[in-house]
Amino acid sequence: MAGSVNKVILIGNLGADPEIRRTQDGKPIANLRIATSDTWRDKATGERKEKTEWHRVVIFNEGLCKVAEQYLKKGAKVYIEGALQTRKWTDNAGIEKYSTEIVLQGFNSVLTMLDGRSGGGGGASDDFGGSDSFGQSGSSSRRQPAMAGGGGSMRDVMDDEIPF
Amino acid sequence: MAGSVNKVILIGNLGADPEIRRTQDGKPIANLRIATSDTWRDKATGERKEKTEWHRVVIFNEGLCKVAEQYLKKGAKVYIEGALQTRKWTDNAGIEKYSTEIVLQGFNSVLTMLDGRSGGGGGASDDFGGSDSFGQSGSSSRRQPAMAGGGGSMRDVMDDEIPF
Amino acid sequence: MAGSVNKVILIGNLGADPEIRRTQDGKPIANLRIATSDTWRDKATGERKEKTEWHRVVIFNEGLCKVAEQYLKKGAKVYIEGALQTRKWTDNAGIEKYSTEIVLQGFNSVLTMLDGRSGGGGGASDDFGGSDSFGQSGSSSRRQPAMAGGGGSMRDVMDDEIPF
Amino acid sequence: MAGSVNKVILIGNLGADPEIRRTQDGKPIANLRIATSDTWRDKATGERKEKTEWHRVVIFNEGLCKVAEQYLKKGAKVYIEGALQTRKWTDNAGIEKYSTEIVLQGFNSVLTMLDGRSGGGGGASDDFGGSDSFGQSGSSSRRQPAMAGGGGSMRDVMDDEIPF
DNA sequence: TTTT
DNA sequence: TTTT
């Protein structure tokens, strides 16, 4: 349809290290799980409430995949701009399911790190060597030095768990 | 989580008239189906391609529900600002499903009509009488006179078809 | 600075036909004047109020310049995504002035027409022939047939009126 | 005008401590100077380039003013959502000038801190006591403990310097 | 004037 | 599963 806009803007934290896979012709695809949350005070009880929302982010853009792979870790805070896409798939029991994802593909996609927290030591904070070559102006980011320990162990779990 | 943002911006057209329901205590909830689409030219074949994406919008904000009920019709073009929310539900066969929706609730929600198209006759295009009372500054809209014929008949279909 | 975002989203109407100029090496630059407005009801008097805001939009992106030149006319409703930029200049009296503009340049810029209104007759609404070649995915638009009469006459006025 | 949108989204750093003033009837107004910057590599020379853009942010929303006053300091990284507004004023020499600002007023305004950096010591990081009372859902923030030294001295300078 |  |  002419004249339409489909845009998602998120600021949140990664629930796990990025998962990187490759297509048969070698192109990378990165999957992120991002949490956002709302906090409010219950009007009746005055109690503090919080609700966390989990988002599935899929990165087809090759440059941004590289950024995700090299710099993002579980816990990192990111700014993301992408588009909504709902995908149909069939689970092992043959049941049709739908999964809605935020897709970063082509232009008008942005992925920016918002924290330069070091996981333990150095204050290193170089810019990405190639932030300008991602095809996304404005997509500059701060380097996040590898966090001590690192994740990785969670990746397999996430592969199985299947989304929604 | 502190410092998070969860925002969706859509411009698209209604695939059907809005569905309005009420909670037990009488509060309205409006459901919209909105289509956005991307067009591009296939690099290999040069062929023109188009992909339509359907979005579920749920309006809890009472003022915006009224707007939806009174002014929106199948085919109307709207601007929407809301937040992503994924809801778990169980279908008739007892199977757990997830549905991701764009929720307009409380503040920071916007619903604006982008066309004042008349369905047949007049060029009438009064502003909403009460656009300022919706609790959303910037949420002004142009009136869309009832479209000839109108929808309605599609509602039942949409209930059955079930999306995701 | 690493990790920054500078984004403006406007939906508004052109106050005049686009002005197209060319740099010495022949690259087009389009200037648009776009109006947005807020309406609200005065709490004290109950009176309906409206305030119009005028925006200067400058398009360096060559593909979007072409769109502006060919399809946009005074009165057209557009969706725009760009970045804020403040420029210093010196007027004829030698006084330094600043002008803040919304710049559409490179990627992450969007220009989409939101009306297919015909200025006289047909309901023609072809897509742009080359919407995919603008370097902006998601930047599809509906064609606006040339409006009867056309603008032009207003251009001179606007040049003089001086903006900010 | 019906159906318009005027939205600015910024992520950047404060160039100075917030300035807080009060209207004659005691309502607070906060002024922020926020820097965003783009980095890219020059295609010809391969040189790394950076351009910083400075933004004037004016907060009329009382709750967000309190947030600015209590938690924001020079150097803080923030997410801001507001609207563009151009204001005319006359300088001491009687010359008319224009200043374009990002206004946070009423609803649809957001101010969120994106760093919880401590200026020297503690890891203190309570949520705002009243983040839910700002009239902005989604406007939660992380506390920034007072930074050692603090600014303040810069405020007077900024009053005089006059913007654009 | 920030930040990297 | 994140973050505060």
XYZ file of C-alpha atoms (C1' of nucleotides) in Angstrom:
664
model
C 0.000 0.000 0.000
C 1.218 3.401 -0.826
C 2.014 5.730 2.026
C 2.521 3.347 4.870
C 4.941 3.331 7.782
C 5.921 0.360 9.937
C 8.403 1.364 12.590
C 9.415 0.040 15.989
C 11.710 1.891 18.380
C 13.040 0.032 21.388
C 15.469 0.802 24.162
C 16.077 -2.239 26.329
C 18.521 -4.832 27.552
C 19.580 -8.103 25.990
C 18.323 -11.098 27.904
C 21.050 -13.272 26.422
C 24.031 -13.063 24.126
C 23.063 -12.633 20.469
C 22.552 -15.807 18.460
C 24.200 -15.728 15.072
C 23.278 -18.202 12.341
C 24.090 -18.283 8.672
C 21.992 -18.896 5.617
C 23.088 -21.533 3.128
C 24.820 -18.912 1.070
C 26.697 -17.700 4.087
C 24.798 -14.571 5.014
C 24.556 -13.931 8.752
C 21.311 -13.559 10.675
C 21.395 -12.355 14.250
C 18.652 -12.939 16.802
C 18.314 -10.814 19.906
C 15.991 -11.049 22.876
C 15.336 -7.622 24.289
C 13.496 -6.694 27.444
C 11.683 -3.438 28.030
C 9.696 -2.737 31.125
C 7.152 -0.337 32.470
C 6.963 0.630 36.086
C 4.043 2.335 37.743
C 2.455 2.715 41.132
C -0.863 1.015 41.715
C -3.473 3.683 42.297
C -5.402 1.628 44.823
C -2.676 0.047 46.917
C 0.142 2.491 46.219
C 2.249 -0.551 45.498
C 5.081 -0.339 42.997
C 4.451 -2.528 39.956
C 6.607 -3.592 37.054
C 5.827 -5.422 33.855
C 8.531 -6.683 31.541
C 7.922 -7.163 27.860
C 10.159 -9.432 25.784
C 10.895 -8.686 22.142
C 12.352 -10.820 19.395
C 14.702 -8.910 17.134
C 16.005 -10.390 13.892
C 18.870 -8.708 12.057
C 19.324 -9.439 8.362
C 21.497 -6.421 7.723
C 25.011 -7.781 7.380
C 26.849 -4.871 8.952
C 24.553 -4.767 11.951
C 24.943 -8.539 12.363
C 28.660 -7.989 12.673
C 28.070 -5.321 15.307
C 25.794 -7.652 17.236
C 28.272 -10.494 17.071
C 31.286 -8.478 18.092
C 29.990 -6.026 20.631
C 26.676 -7.116 22.133
C 26.462 -9.287 25.199
C 23.770 -10.383 27.587
C 22.749 -7.369 29.619
C 23.809 -4.756 27.078
C 21.486 -1.787 26.634
C 20.624 -1.017 23.025
C 18.598 1.346 20.873
C 16.885 -0.393 17.995
C 14.855 0.785 15.031
C 13.206 -1.754 12.798
C 9.883 -2.945 11.409
C 7.221 -5.347 12.648
C 6.870 -8.646 10.849
C 4.738 -11.633 11.722
C 5.948 -14.995 10.564
C 3.989 -18.226 10.389
C 5.677 -21.487 11.301
C 4.736 -25.036 12.185
C 5.939 -26.622 15.387
C 7.002 -30.254 15.828
C 3.448 -31.310 16.592
C 2.329 -29.843 13.290
C 0.569 -26.927 14.878
C 0.642 -23.591 13.095
C 2.052 -20.775 15.127
C 2.775 -17.127 14.561
C 5.758 -15.168 15.745
C 5.980 -11.396 15.620
C 9.457 -9.988 15.337
C 11.196 -6.663 14.943
C 13.163 -6.952 11.726
C 16.311 -4.939 10.960
C 16.813 -5.194 7.254
C 18.067 -2.904 4.560
C 17.869 0.781 5.249
C 15.947 2.517 7.961
C 17.308 0.037 10.451
C 19.344 1.159 13.408
C 21.217 -0.667 16.135
C 23.132 1.409 18.661
C 24.744 0.429 21.928
C 23.844 2.697 24.790
C 26.287 1.554 27.389
C 30.028 1.264 27.361
C 30.117 -0.539 30.632
C 33.193 -2.637 31.024
C 32.559 -6.038 32.472
C 35.335 -5.741 34.943
C 38.339 -3.940 33.773
C 39.455 -1.600 31.095
C 37.974 1.674 30.141
C 38.530 0.836 26.528
C 35.936 2.462 24.384
C 36.931 2.727 20.767
C 34.251 3.314 18.216
C 33.420 0.458 15.958
C 36.073 0.248 13.340
C 33.524 0.244 10.622
C 30.449 1.888 11.995
C 30.255 3.998 8.879
C 30.142 1.080 6.554
C 26.963 -0.460 7.865
C 24.768 1.425 5.493
C 23.091 3.142 8.417
C 24.068 6.686 9.101
C 23.420 7.519 12.684
C 24.132 3.981 13.690
C 27.291 4.695 15.538
C 27.903 2.877 18.754
C 30.173 2.700 21.693
C 32.334 -0.327 22.063
C 31.473 -2.688 24.830
C 34.546 -4.581 25.924
C 33.947 -8.300 26.284
C 32.203 -8.941 29.549
C 33.939 -11.206 32.011
C 32.617 -14.705 31.875
C 30.411 -14.067 28.959
C 27.268 -15.935 28.086
C 27.154 -18.539 25.404
C 25.761 -21.319 27.517
C 22.322 -19.908 27.105
C 22.327 -20.044 23.360
C 21.352 -23.648 22.980
C 18.491 -23.263 25.376
C 17.127 -20.416 23.371
C 17.241 -22.397 20.189
C 14.965 -25.014 21.643
C 12.668 -22.939 23.715
C 11.004 -21.571 20.610
C 9.392 -18.247 20.680
C 5.818 -17.282 20.344
C 13.592 -1.679 33.930
C 14.746 1.809 34.192
C 15.438 3.621 30.977
C 13.496 1.586 28.510
C 11.394 2.582 25.509
C 8.768 0.488 23.749
C 7.228 2.367 20.863
C 5.484 1.445 17.639
C 4.598 3.927 14.927
C 2.292 2.826 12.145
C 0.668 4.483 9.190
C -1.682 2.135 7.445
C -5.233 1.355 6.477
C -7.956 -0.436 8.399
C -8.752 -3.848 6.970
C -12.176 -3.776 8.572
C -14.392 -1.570 10.684
C -13.190 -1.287 14.278
C -14.557 -3.868 16.696
C -15.693 -2.402 19.977
C -16.278 -4.561 23.041
C -16.845 -3.671 26.657
C -15.387 -4.985 29.852
C -17.738 -6.115 32.594
C -17.531 -2.731 34.230
C -18.446 -1.055 30.990
C -15.121 0.214 29.746
C -14.682 0.104 25.974
C -11.911 -1.759 24.184
C -11.419 -1.229 20.474
C -9.652 -3.638 18.157
C -8.275 -2.559 14.816
C -6.660 -4.507 12.010
C -4.185 -2.340 10.182
C -2.264 -3.100 7.021
C 1.058 -1.631 6.082
C 2.953 -2.621 3.014
C 6.376 -2.410 1.502
C 6.990 -2.232 -2.194
C 10.283 -2.808 -3.867
C 11.656 -3.880 -7.209
C 13.310 -7.283 -7.404
C 16.954 -6.776 -8.229
C 17.208 -9.913 -10.355
C 13.985 -9.815 -12.335
C 13.218 -6.114 -12.100
C 9.737 -7.176 -11.113
C 7.673 -5.006 -8.809
C 6.976 -6.709 -5.504
C 4.698 -5.896 -2.601
C 4.363 -7.419 0.829
C 1.535 -6.534 3.159
C 1.920 -6.793 6.893
C -1.124 -6.988 9.167
C -1.103 -5.507 12.645
C -3.432 -5.982 15.605
C -4.110 -2.779 17.467
C -5.888 -2.757 20.830
C -7.137 0.491 22.294
C -7.780 0.677 26.022
C -7.754 4.452 26.154
C -11.389 5.455 26.514
C -11.221 8.650 24.484
C -9.421 6.981 21.600
C -11.970 4.150 21.672
C -14.669 6.723 21.140
C -12.745 8.156 18.210
C -12.335 4.712 16.710
C -16.007 3.922 17.142
C -17.315 7.158 15.721
C -14.926 8.016 12.944
C -12.953 5.018 11.742
C -14.178 2.734 9.000
C -12.744 -0.023 6.899
C -10.222 1.540 4.550
C -9.455 4.568 6.688
C -5.830 5.615 6.831
C -4.514 6.202 10.339
C -1.402 7.181 12.240
C -0.909 5.175 15.410
C 1.544 5.347 18.251
C 1.506 2.647 20.889
C 3.556 -0.074 22.557
C 4.237 -3.705 21.749
C 2.671 -6.318 23.972
C 2.607 -10.080 23.594
C -0.308 -11.892 25.127
C -0.647 -15.611 25.802
C -3.959 -17.305 25.241
C -5.376 -20.787 24.866
C -7.424 -21.729 21.859
C -10.462 -24.030 21.818
C -8.271 -27.086 21.340
C -6.351 -26.193 24.464
C -3.285 -25.105 22.577
C -1.275 -22.204 23.943
C -0.804 -19.359 21.523
C 0.819 -15.956 21.579
C -0.470 -12.809 20.022
C 1.583 -9.662 19.663
C -0.411 -6.468 19.626
C 0.140 -2.733 19.495
C -1.471 -1.384 22.633
C -2.811 2.164 22.987
C -3.217 2.755 26.666
C -2.747 5.676 28.973
C -0.466 8.404 27.813
C 1.989 8.299 24.981
C -0.681 6.787 22.783
C -1.792 8.483 19.619
C -4.506 7.756 17.081
C -4.929 10.197 14.236
C -6.956 9.937 11.063
C -5.019 10.841 7.951
C -7.777 11.040 5.411
C -10.930 13.037 5.307
C -12.135 11.149 2.295
C -15.856 11.264 1.883
C -17.388 7.977 0.889
C -19.648 9.521 -1.653
C -20.679 13.005 -1.022
C -19.724 15.922 1.079
C -16.346 17.267 1.741
C -17.247 17.661 5.364
C -14.198 17.543 7.537
C -14.918 18.971 10.934
C -12.463 18.317 13.674
C -13.522 16.017 16.409
C -15.647 17.877 18.864
C -13.555 16.687 21.701
C -10.184 15.819 20.378
C -8.640 17.700 23.234
C -10.240 15.585 25.900
C -8.630 12.344 24.905
C -5.698 12.822 27.171
C -3.388 12.878 24.186
C -2.024 16.159 23.067
C -1.160 16.019 19.457
C -3.886 13.543 18.877
C -6.032 15.749 16.758
C -7.790 14.244 13.816
C -9.916 15.013 10.878
C -13.438 13.696 10.751
C -14.164 10.974 8.311
C -17.783 11.098 7.244
C -19.459 7.717 7.276
C -18.486 5.837 4.182
C -21.241 4.801 1.860
C -22.112 1.205 2.292
C -19.845 0.844 5.204
C -18.263 -2.316 6.450
C -19.713 -4.355 9.224
C -20.219 -7.438 7.186
C -16.548 -8.156 7.431
C -16.486 -8.203 11.172
C -17.735 -11.739 11.594
C -15.304 -13.038 9.076
C -12.445 -11.451 10.898
C -13.505 -12.961 14.178
C -13.308 -16.402 12.680
C -10.366 -16.066 10.432
C -8.236 -15.563 13.433
C -4.989 -13.923 12.821
C -2.101 -14.653 15.051
C 29.310 10.929 19.955
C 28.745 7.278 20.186
C 25.235 6.122 20.873
C 23.263 9.138 19.830
C 19.986 9.519 17.957
C 18.683 12.619 16.178
C 15.317 11.972 14.613
C 12.354 14.088 13.599
C 9.013 12.687 12.491
C 6.503 15.024 10.918
C 3.121 14.634 9.333
C 1.925 17.882 7.872
C 0.985 19.819 4.797
C 3.126 21.770 2.359
C 2.615 25.500 2.610
C 3.948 25.971 -0.902
C 5.249 24.006 -3.846
C 8.680 22.564 -3.234
C 11.608 24.744 -4.219
C 14.294 22.883 -6.120
C 17.783 24.289 -6.544
C 20.956 22.733 -7.803
C 24.481 22.787 -6.490
C 27.271 23.807 -8.837
C 27.949 20.205 -9.679
C 24.318 19.676 -10.535
C 22.991 17.885 -7.478
C 19.435 18.811 -6.540
C 18.403 20.226 -3.179
C 14.722 20.498 -2.350
C 13.269 22.830 0.238
C 9.846 22.265 1.740
C 7.789 24.308 4.142
C 5.587 22.063 6.214
C 2.889 23.027 8.661
C 1.791 20.973 11.626
C -0.761 22.124 14.101
C -2.041 21.364 17.518
C -5.592 21.930 18.560
C -6.862 21.993 22.107
C -9.662 23.451 24.122
C -8.855 26.209 26.562
C -9.539 24.940 30.044
C -10.728 28.284 31.342
C -12.874 29.554 28.510
C -13.686 26.262 26.802
C -12.671 27.999 23.616
C -11.177 25.983 20.772
C -7.570 26.921 20.086
C -5.160 26.066 17.309
C -1.481 26.749 16.912
C 0.342 26.117 13.672
C 4.015 25.352 13.600
C 6.062 25.809 10.425
C 9.008 23.576 9.628
C 11.830 23.942 7.127
C 12.711 20.680 5.445
C 15.818 20.332 3.281
C 16.269 17.275 1.085
C 19.773 16.380 -0.068
C 18.882 12.822 -0.976
C 18.723 12.779 -4.749
C 15.932 10.254 -5.110
C 13.728 12.028 -2.597
C 14.403 15.331 -4.371
C 13.006 13.796 -7.505
C 9.922 12.660 -5.630
C 9.448 16.125 -4.193
C 9.857 17.760 -7.578
C 7.539 15.449 -9.453
C 4.776 14.674 -7.008
C 4.549 17.220 -4.216
C 2.475 20.348 -4.486
C 1.281 23.035 -2.142
C -1.249 21.466 0.182
C 0.054 17.907 -0.091
C 0.118 15.908 3.116
C 3.422 14.162 3.773
C 5.167 11.944 6.279
C 8.776 12.898 6.832
C 11.623 11.390 8.779
C 14.881 13.250 9.061
C 17.351 14.815 11.460
C 17.612 18.215 13.122
C 20.347 20.523 11.973
C 21.015 24.148 12.875
C 22.787 26.263 10.329
C 24.419 29.659 10.831
C 24.138 32.276 8.137
C 24.628 35.991 7.694
C 21.864 38.175 6.346
C 22.253 41.118 4.001
C 22.746 43.478 6.916
C 25.626 41.362 8.114
C 23.721 39.994 11.070
C 24.375 36.399 12.096
C 21.316 34.237 12.156
C 20.557 30.628 12.871
C 18.113 28.417 11.064
C 17.053 25.010 12.309
C 16.022 22.583 9.616
C 14.921 19.001 9.245
C 17.463 17.407 6.949
C 16.763 14.375 4.748
C 20.107 13.033 3.729
C 21.562 9.628 3.132
C 19.860 6.750 4.810
C 17.336 6.881 7.582
C 15.462 9.527 5.679
C 11.889 9.034 4.616
C 9.488 11.068 2.533
C 6.068 9.610 1.885
C 2.976 11.181 0.415
C -0.131 10.570 2.456
C -2.788 11.758 0.085
C -3.628 10.813 -3.426
C -6.048 13.640 -3.800
C -6.583 14.631 -7.364
C -6.708 18.341 -7.956
C -9.512 18.132 -10.420
C -10.411 14.801 -11.746
C -9.327 11.236 -11.693
C -8.741 9.012 -8.790
C -5.458 7.985 -10.298
C -3.067 6.770 -7.686
C -0.250 4.855 -9.245
C 2.760 4.126 -7.148
C 5.904 5.926 -8.005
C 7.628 4.154 -10.808
C 10.841 4.099 -8.930
C 10.034 4.254 -5.282
C 12.461 1.456 -4.714
C 15.386 3.302 -6.142
C 15.429 6.096 -3.629
C 17.660 4.270 -1.296
C 14.966 4.259 1.329
C 13.118 1.055 1.914
C 9.744 1.773 3.329
C 9.655 5.021 1.509
C 6.928 4.106 -0.874
C 4.400 6.699 -1.787
C 1.222 7.230 -3.668
C 1.235 9.386 -6.732
C -0.382 12.730 -6.518
C -1.560 13.828 -9.923
C -0.676 17.403 -10.734
C -3.086 19.691 -8.973
C -5.175 21.985 -11.104
C -3.797 25.467 -11.133
C -0.720 24.474 -9.291
C 1.209 26.583 -6.896
C 4.199 28.604 -7.842
C 2.706 31.955 -7.221
C 3.259 31.515 -3.536
C 6.901 30.820 -3.873
C 8.014 34.382 -4.165
C 6.002 35.404 -1.206
C 7.577 32.728 0.874
C 11.031 33.725 -0.160
C 10.427 37.209 1.124
C 8.388 36.486 4.145
C 11.446 35.100 5.697
C 11.115 32.270 7.994
C 13.467 31.904 10.856
C -4.535 21.240 11.048
C -6.169 17.936 11.413
C -4.040 14.857 11.255
C -0.637 16.249 11.965
C 2.328 14.886 13.907
C 5.267 16.863 15.289
C 7.702 14.609 17.092
C 11.395 14.738 17.928
C 13.333 11.826 19.366
C 16.809 12.447 20.710
C 19.425 10.400 22.490
C 22.354 12.522 23.521
C 24.386 13.987 26.344
C 23.842 17.120 28.377
C 26.408 19.798 27.632
C 25.759 21.438 30.984
C 23.678 21.012 34.111
C 19.992 21.758 33.557
C 18.890 25.341 34.102
C 15.722 25.644 36.108
C 13.723 28.850 36.183
C 10.273 29.609 37.479
C 7.370 31.503 36.002
C 5.797 34.277 38.026
C 3.188 31.871 39.324
C 5.875 29.479 40.460
C 5.793 26.855 37.730
C 9.190 25.406 36.852
C 10.720 25.480 33.388
C 13.844 23.457 32.698
C 16.275 24.129 29.882
C 18.658 21.488 28.624
C 21.436 21.605 26.056
C 21.819 18.240 24.407
C 24.493 17.108 21.985
C 24.055 14.421 19.382
C 26.692 13.549 16.874
C 27.172 11.684 13.663
C 30.363 9.951 12.756
C 31.303 8.740 9.301
C 34.338 8.003 7.255
C 35.142 10.351 4.388
C 34.818 8.420 1.150
C 37.669 10.264 -0.553
C 40.260 10.483 2.173
C 39.139 7.606 4.362
C 39.388 10.045 7.236
C 37.127 9.691 10.247
C 34.762 12.618 10.591
C 32.427 13.742 13.314
C 29.808 16.444 13.456
C 28.109 17.437 16.678
C 24.657 18.960 16.695
C 23.414 20.953 19.675
C 19.756 20.959 20.675
C 17.785 23.232 22.977
C 15.252 21.365 25.055
C 12.614 23.177 27.102
C 10.581 21.288 29.679
C 7.270 22.753 30.778
C 5.973 19.502 32.204
C 6.232 19.911 35.961
C 7.070 16.316 36.802
C 9.782 16.107 34.169
C 11.221 19.410 35.416
C 11.601 17.818 38.819
C 13.371 14.849 37.248
C 15.705 17.158 35.371
C 16.470 19.190 38.472
C 17.111 16.245 40.752
C 18.801 13.686 38.557
C 20.317 15.226 35.448
C 23.836 16.572 35.383
C 26.275 17.731 32.749
C 27.337 14.706 30.764
C 24.242 12.596 31.477
C 22.877 10.587 28.576
C 19.146 10.977 28.031
C 16.312 9.852 25.779
C 13.910 12.640 24.942
C 10.625 12.800 23.106
C 9.049 16.146 22.421
C 7.829 18.513 19.719
C 9.504 21.176 17.588
C 8.661 24.763 18.290
C 10.162 27.919 16.867
C 10.040 31.004 19.018
C 10.642 34.595 17.958
C 12.497 36.937 20.254
C 14.258 40.279 20.143
C 17.840 40.668 21.246
C 19.308 43.613 23.094
C 20.101 45.387 19.853
C 16.464 45.151 18.864
C 17.075 42.537 16.241
C 14.457 39.849 15.738
C 15.730 36.339 16.096
C 14.256 32.881 15.964
C 15.056 29.945 18.187
C 13.911 26.414 17.483
C 13.486 24.229 20.528
C 12.317 20.775 21.436
C 9.432 21.280 23.822
C 8.345 18.736 26.429
C 4.893 19.748 27.465
C 1.772 17.927 28.481
C 1.431 14.379 27.325
C 3.435 12.634 24.674
C 6.581 13.943 26.257
C 9.239 11.624 27.544
C 12.484 12.158 29.424
C 14.458 9.100 30.422
C 17.969 8.793 31.775
C 20.043 6.213 29.990
C 22.996 5.999 32.283
C 23.258 5.259 35.956
C 26.874 6.166 36.084
C 28.039 7.170 39.499
C 30.265 10.204 39.527
C 32.769 8.698 41.822
C 31.574 6.216 44.299
C 28.392 4.509 45.226
C 26.421 2.126 43.153
C 23.251 3.722 44.356
C 20.573 3.352 41.763
C 17.089 3.756 43.168
C 14.283 4.453 40.770
C 12.762 7.860 40.942
C 10.456 7.964 43.898
C 7.654 9.223 41.777
C 8.380 8.224 38.235
C 4.783 7.150 37.922
C 3.408 10.544 38.782
C 4.971 12.421 35.908
C 1.991 11.883 33.699
C 4.218 10.020 31.274
C 3.939 6.299 31.213
C 7.135 4.804 30.041
C 9.043 7.674 31.474
C 10.851 5.698 34.106
C 14.471 6.478 34.699
C 17.496 5.352 36.523
C 18.866 7.516 39.283
C 22.103 9.265 38.639
C 23.864 9.954 41.904
C 25.214 13.480 42.169
C 28.421 13.727 40.238
C 31.496 14.746 42.092
C 32.266 18.390 41.640
C 29.106 19.088 39.773
C 28.514 21.866 37.321
C 26.656 24.975 38.238
C 29.325 27.430 37.330
C 28.385 27.032 33.718
C 24.827 28.115 34.198
C 25.399 31.839 34.138
C 27.470 31.587 31.031
C 24.703 29.808 29.250
C 22.199 32.486 30.200
C 24.281 35.125 28.516
C 25.597 33.299 25.558
C 22.190 33.252 24.002
C 21.356 30.511 21.644
C 20.058 30.747 18.207
C 29.124 22.939 26.066
C 28.532 16.793 25.816
C 30.143 12.165 24.454
C 33.355 8.573 21.893
C 16.156 -14.343 29.885
C 17.522 -8.331 30.924
C 17.522 -4.160 33.802
C 16.255 -0.986 38.142
